[in-house]
PDB file of C-alpha atoms and ligand atoms in Angstrom:
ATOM      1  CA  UNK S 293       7.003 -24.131 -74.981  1.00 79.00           C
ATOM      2  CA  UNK S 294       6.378 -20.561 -76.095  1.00 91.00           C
ATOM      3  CA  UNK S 295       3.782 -20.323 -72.404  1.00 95.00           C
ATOM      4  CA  UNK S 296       4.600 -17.895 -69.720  1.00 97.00           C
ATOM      5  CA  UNK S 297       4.330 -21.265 -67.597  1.00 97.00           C
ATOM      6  CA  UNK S 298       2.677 -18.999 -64.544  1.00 97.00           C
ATOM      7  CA  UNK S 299       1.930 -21.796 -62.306  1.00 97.00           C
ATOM      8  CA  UNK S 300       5.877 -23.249 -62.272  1.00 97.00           C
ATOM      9  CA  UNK S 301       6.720 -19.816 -61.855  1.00 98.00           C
ATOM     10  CA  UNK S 302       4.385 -18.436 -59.082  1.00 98.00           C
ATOM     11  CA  UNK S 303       5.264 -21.838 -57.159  1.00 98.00           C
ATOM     12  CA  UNK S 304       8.852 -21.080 -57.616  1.00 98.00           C
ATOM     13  CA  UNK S 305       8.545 -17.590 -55.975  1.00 98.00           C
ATOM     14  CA  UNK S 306       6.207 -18.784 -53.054  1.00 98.00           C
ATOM     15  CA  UNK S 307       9.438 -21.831 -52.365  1.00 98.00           C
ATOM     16  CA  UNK S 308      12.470 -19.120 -53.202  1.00 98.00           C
ATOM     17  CA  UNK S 309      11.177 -15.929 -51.970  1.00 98.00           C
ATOM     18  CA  UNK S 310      10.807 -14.978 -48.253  1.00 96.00           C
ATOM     19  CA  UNK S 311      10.199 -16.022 -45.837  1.00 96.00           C
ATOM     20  CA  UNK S 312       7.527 -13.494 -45.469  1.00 94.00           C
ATOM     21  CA  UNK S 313       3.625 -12.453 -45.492  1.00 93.00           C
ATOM     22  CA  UNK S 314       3.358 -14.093 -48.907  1.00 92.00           C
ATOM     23  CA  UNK S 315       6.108 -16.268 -49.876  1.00 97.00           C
ATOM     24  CA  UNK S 316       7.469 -19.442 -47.485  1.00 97.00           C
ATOM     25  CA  UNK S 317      11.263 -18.668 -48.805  1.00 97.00           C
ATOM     26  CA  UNK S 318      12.113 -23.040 -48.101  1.00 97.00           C
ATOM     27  CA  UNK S 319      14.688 -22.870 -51.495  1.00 97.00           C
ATOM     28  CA  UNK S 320      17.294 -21.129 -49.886  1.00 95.00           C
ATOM     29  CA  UNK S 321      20.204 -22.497 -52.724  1.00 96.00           C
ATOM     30  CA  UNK S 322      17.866 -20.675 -55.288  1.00 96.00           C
ATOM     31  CA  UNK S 323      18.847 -16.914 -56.096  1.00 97.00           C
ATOM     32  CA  UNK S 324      15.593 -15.046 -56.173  1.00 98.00           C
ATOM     33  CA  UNK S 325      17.427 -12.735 -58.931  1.00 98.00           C
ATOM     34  CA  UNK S 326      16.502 -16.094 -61.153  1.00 97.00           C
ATOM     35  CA  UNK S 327      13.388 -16.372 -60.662  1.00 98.00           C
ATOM     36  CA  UNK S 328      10.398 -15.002 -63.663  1.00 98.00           C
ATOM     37  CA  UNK S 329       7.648 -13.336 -62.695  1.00 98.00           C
ATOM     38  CA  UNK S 330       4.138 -15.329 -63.059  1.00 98.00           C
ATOM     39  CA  UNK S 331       2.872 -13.925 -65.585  1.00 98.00           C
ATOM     40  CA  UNK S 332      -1.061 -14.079 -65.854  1.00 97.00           C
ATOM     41  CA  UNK S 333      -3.707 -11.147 -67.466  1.00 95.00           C
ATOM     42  CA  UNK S 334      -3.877  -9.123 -64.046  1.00 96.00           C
ATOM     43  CA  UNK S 335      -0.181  -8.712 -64.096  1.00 97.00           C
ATOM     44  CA  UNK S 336       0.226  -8.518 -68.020  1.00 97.00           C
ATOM     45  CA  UNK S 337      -2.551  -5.323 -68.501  1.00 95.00           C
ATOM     46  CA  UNK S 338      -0.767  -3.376 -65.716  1.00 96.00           C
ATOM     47  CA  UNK S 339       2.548  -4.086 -66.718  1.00 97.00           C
ATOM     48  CA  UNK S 340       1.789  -2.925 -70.191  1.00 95.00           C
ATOM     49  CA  UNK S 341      -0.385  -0.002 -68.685  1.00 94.00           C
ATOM     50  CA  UNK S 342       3.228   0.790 -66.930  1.00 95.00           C
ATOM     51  CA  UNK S 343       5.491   0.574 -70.383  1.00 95.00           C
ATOM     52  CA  UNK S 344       6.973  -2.654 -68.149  1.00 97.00           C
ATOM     53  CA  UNK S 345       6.422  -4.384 -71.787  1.00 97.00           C
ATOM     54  CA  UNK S 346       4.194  -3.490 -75.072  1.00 96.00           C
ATOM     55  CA  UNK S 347       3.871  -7.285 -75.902  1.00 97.00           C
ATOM     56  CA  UNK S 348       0.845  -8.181 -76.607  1.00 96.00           C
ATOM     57  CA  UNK S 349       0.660 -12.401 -75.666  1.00 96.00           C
ATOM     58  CA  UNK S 350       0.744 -13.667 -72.461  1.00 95.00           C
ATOM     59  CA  UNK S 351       4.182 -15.634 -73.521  1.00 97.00           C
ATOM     60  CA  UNK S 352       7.399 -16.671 -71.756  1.00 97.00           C
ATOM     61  CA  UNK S 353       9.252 -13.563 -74.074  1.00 97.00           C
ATOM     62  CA  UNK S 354       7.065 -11.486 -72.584  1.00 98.00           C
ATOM     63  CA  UNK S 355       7.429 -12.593 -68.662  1.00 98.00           C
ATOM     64  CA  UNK S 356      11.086 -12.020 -69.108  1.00 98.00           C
ATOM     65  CA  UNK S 357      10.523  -8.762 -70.581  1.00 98.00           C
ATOM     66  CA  UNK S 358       8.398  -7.461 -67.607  1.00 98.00           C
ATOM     67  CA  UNK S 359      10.930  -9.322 -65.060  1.00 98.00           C
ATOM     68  CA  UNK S 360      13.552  -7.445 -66.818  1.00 98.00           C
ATOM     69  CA  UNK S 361      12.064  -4.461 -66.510  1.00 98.00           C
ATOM     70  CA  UNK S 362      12.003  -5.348 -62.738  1.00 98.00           C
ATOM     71  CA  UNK S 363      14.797  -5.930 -62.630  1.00 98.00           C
ATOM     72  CA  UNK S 364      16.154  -2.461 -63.145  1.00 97.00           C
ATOM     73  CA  UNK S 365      14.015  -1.424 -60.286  1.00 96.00           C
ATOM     74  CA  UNK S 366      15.915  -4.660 -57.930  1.00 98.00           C
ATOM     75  CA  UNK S 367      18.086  -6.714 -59.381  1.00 98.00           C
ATOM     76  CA  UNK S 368      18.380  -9.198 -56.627  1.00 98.00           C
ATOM     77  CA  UNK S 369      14.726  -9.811 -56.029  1.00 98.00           C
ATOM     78  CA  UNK S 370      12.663  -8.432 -59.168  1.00 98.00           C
ATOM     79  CA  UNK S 371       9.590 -10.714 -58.555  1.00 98.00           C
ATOM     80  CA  UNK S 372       8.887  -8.927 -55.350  1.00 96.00           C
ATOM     81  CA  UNK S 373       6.582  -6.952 -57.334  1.00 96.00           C
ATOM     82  CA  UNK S 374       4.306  -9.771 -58.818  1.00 97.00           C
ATOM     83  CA  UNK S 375       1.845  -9.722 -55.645  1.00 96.00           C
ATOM     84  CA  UNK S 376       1.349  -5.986 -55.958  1.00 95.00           C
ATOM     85  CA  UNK S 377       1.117  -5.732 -59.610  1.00 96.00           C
ATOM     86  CA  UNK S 378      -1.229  -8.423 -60.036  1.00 96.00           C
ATOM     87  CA  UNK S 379      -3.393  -7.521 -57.154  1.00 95.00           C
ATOM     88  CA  UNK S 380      -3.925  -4.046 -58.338  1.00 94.00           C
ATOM     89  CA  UNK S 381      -5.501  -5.749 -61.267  1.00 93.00           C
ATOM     90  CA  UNK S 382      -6.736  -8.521 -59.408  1.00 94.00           C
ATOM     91  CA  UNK S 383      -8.969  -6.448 -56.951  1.00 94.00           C
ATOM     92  CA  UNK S 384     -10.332  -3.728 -59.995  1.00 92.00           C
ATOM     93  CA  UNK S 385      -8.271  -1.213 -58.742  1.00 93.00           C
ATOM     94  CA  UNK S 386      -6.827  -0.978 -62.344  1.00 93.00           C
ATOM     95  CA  UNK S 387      -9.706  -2.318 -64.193  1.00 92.00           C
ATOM     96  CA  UNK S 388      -9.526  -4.389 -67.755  1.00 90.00           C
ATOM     97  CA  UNK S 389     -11.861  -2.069 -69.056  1.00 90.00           C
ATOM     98  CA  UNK S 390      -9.563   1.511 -68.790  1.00 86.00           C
ATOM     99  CA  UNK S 391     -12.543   3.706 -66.144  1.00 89.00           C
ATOM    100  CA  UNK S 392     -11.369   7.450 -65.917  1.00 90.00           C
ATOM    101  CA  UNK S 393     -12.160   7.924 -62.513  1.00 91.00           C
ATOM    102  CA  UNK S 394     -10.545   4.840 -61.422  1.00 91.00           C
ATOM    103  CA  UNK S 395      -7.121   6.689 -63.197  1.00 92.00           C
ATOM    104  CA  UNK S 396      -7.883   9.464 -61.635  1.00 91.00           C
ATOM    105  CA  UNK S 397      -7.511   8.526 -58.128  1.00 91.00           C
ATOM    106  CA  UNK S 398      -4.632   5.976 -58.808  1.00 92.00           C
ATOM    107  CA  UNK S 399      -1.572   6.497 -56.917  1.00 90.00           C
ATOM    108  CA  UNK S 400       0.347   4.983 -60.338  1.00 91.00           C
ATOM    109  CA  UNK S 401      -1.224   7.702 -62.299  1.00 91.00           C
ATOM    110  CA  UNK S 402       2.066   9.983 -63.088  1.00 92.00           C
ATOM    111  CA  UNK S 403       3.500   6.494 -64.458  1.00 91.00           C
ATOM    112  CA  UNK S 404       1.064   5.399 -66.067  1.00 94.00           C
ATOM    113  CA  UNK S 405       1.405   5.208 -69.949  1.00 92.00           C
ATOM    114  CA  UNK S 406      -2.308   3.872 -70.302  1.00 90.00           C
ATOM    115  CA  UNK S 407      -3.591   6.890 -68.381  1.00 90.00           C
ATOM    116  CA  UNK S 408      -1.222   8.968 -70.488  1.00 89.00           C
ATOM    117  CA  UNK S 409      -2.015   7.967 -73.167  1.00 85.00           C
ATOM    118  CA  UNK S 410      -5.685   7.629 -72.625  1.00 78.00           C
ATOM    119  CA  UNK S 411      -6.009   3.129 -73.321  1.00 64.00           C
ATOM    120  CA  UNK S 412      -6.342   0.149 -71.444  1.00 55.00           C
ATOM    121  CA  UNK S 413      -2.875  -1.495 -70.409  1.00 49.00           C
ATOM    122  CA  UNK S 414      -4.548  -4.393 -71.967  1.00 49.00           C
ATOM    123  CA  UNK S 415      -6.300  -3.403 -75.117  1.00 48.00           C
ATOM    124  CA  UNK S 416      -5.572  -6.148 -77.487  1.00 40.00           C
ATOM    125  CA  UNK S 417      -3.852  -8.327 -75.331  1.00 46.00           C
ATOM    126  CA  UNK S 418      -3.637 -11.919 -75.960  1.00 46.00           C
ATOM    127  CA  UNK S 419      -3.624 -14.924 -74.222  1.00 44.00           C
ATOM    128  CA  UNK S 420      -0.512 -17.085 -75.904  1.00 48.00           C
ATOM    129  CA  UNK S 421      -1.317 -20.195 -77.274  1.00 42.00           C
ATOM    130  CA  UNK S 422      -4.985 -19.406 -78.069  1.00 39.00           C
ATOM    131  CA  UNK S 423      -6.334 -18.868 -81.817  1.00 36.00           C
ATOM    132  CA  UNK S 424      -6.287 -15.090 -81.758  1.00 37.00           C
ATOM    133  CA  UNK S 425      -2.379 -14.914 -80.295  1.00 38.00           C
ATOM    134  CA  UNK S 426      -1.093 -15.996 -83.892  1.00 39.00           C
ATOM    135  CA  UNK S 427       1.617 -14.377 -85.603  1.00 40.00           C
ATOM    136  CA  UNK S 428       0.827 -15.135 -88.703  1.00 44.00           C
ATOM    137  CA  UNK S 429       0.358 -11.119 -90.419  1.00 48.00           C
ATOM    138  CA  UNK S 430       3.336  -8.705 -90.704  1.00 50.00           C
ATOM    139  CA  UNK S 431       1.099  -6.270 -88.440  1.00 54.00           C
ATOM    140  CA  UNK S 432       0.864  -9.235 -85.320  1.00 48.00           C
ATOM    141  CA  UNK S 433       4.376 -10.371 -85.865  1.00 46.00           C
ATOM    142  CA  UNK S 434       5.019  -6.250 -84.789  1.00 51.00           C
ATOM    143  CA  UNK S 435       2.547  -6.262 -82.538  1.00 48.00           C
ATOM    144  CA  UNK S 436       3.972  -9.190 -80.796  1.00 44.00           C
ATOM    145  CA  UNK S 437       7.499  -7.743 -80.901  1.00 46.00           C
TER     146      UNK S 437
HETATM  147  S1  SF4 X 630      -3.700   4.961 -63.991  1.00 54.58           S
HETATM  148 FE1  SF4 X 630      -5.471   3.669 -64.659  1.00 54.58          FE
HETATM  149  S2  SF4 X 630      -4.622   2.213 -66.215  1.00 54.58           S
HETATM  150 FE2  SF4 X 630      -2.886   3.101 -65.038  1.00 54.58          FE
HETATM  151  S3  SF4 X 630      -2.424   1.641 -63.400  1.00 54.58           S
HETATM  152 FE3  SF4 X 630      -3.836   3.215 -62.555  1.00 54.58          FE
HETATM  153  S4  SF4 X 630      -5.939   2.386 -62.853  1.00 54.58           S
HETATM  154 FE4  SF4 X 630      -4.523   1.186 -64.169  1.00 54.58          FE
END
């Protein structure tokens, strides 16, 4: 389905990844390059805040977007990220609702295309599958893009 199918995909990393602090790394015939980054809101609002995507939904289009994206940083193990990203988010370090002095002292800052441009990385996200994540107007089908 059109889901960014987070739980397959965080269990995946936790089996294929490591072995190390966070992941147990037991799938070693698994290429970690393959693997999708579990996609949930925490990682989705600071990806977007960090032009990693502009999607909107929290779809499987738009995990492989943000693990491409990744992937440009580490092609062989792009989900080593997820943790980070989606503990920044996770712990209110980068809050859903955008807090100027929280920009202010972040460390992402300079990279930031939310702070830049003044938003929250997640203002009008969606959750995919829900009522409000349909496509149904010209301006979502965009939006969605
Ligand atoms: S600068 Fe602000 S919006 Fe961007 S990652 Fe940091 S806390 Fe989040």
């Amino acid at each position: 389905g059109p889901g960014a199918s987070k739980r397959w995909n965080l269990y995946l990393r936790w089996m294929v990844r490591g072995p190390d602090a966070v992941d147990l790394g037991l799938w070693r015939e698994v290429p970690a390059a393959a693997l999708v980054v579990p996609l949930d809101t925490h990682v989705h609002r600071v990806a977007r805040a960090l032009g990693l995507t502009a999607r909107r939904d929290a779809s499987w289009r738009t995990a492989e977007e943000i693990t491409a994206a990744l992937r440009r940083v580490d092609p062989a193990d792009p989900v080593r990220f997820d943790f980070a990203l989606c503990h920044l988010g996770m712990s209110g370090l980068c809050p859903a609702r955008r807090d100027p002095a929280r920009c202010e002292a972040c460390t992402l800052g300079a990279a930031c295309l939310a702070r830049a441009r003044g938003i929250s990385g997640t203002r009008g996200a969606r959750p995919s599958g829900s009522a409000r994540a349909g496509t149904s107007s010209p301006r979502r089908r965009r939006a969605a893009r």
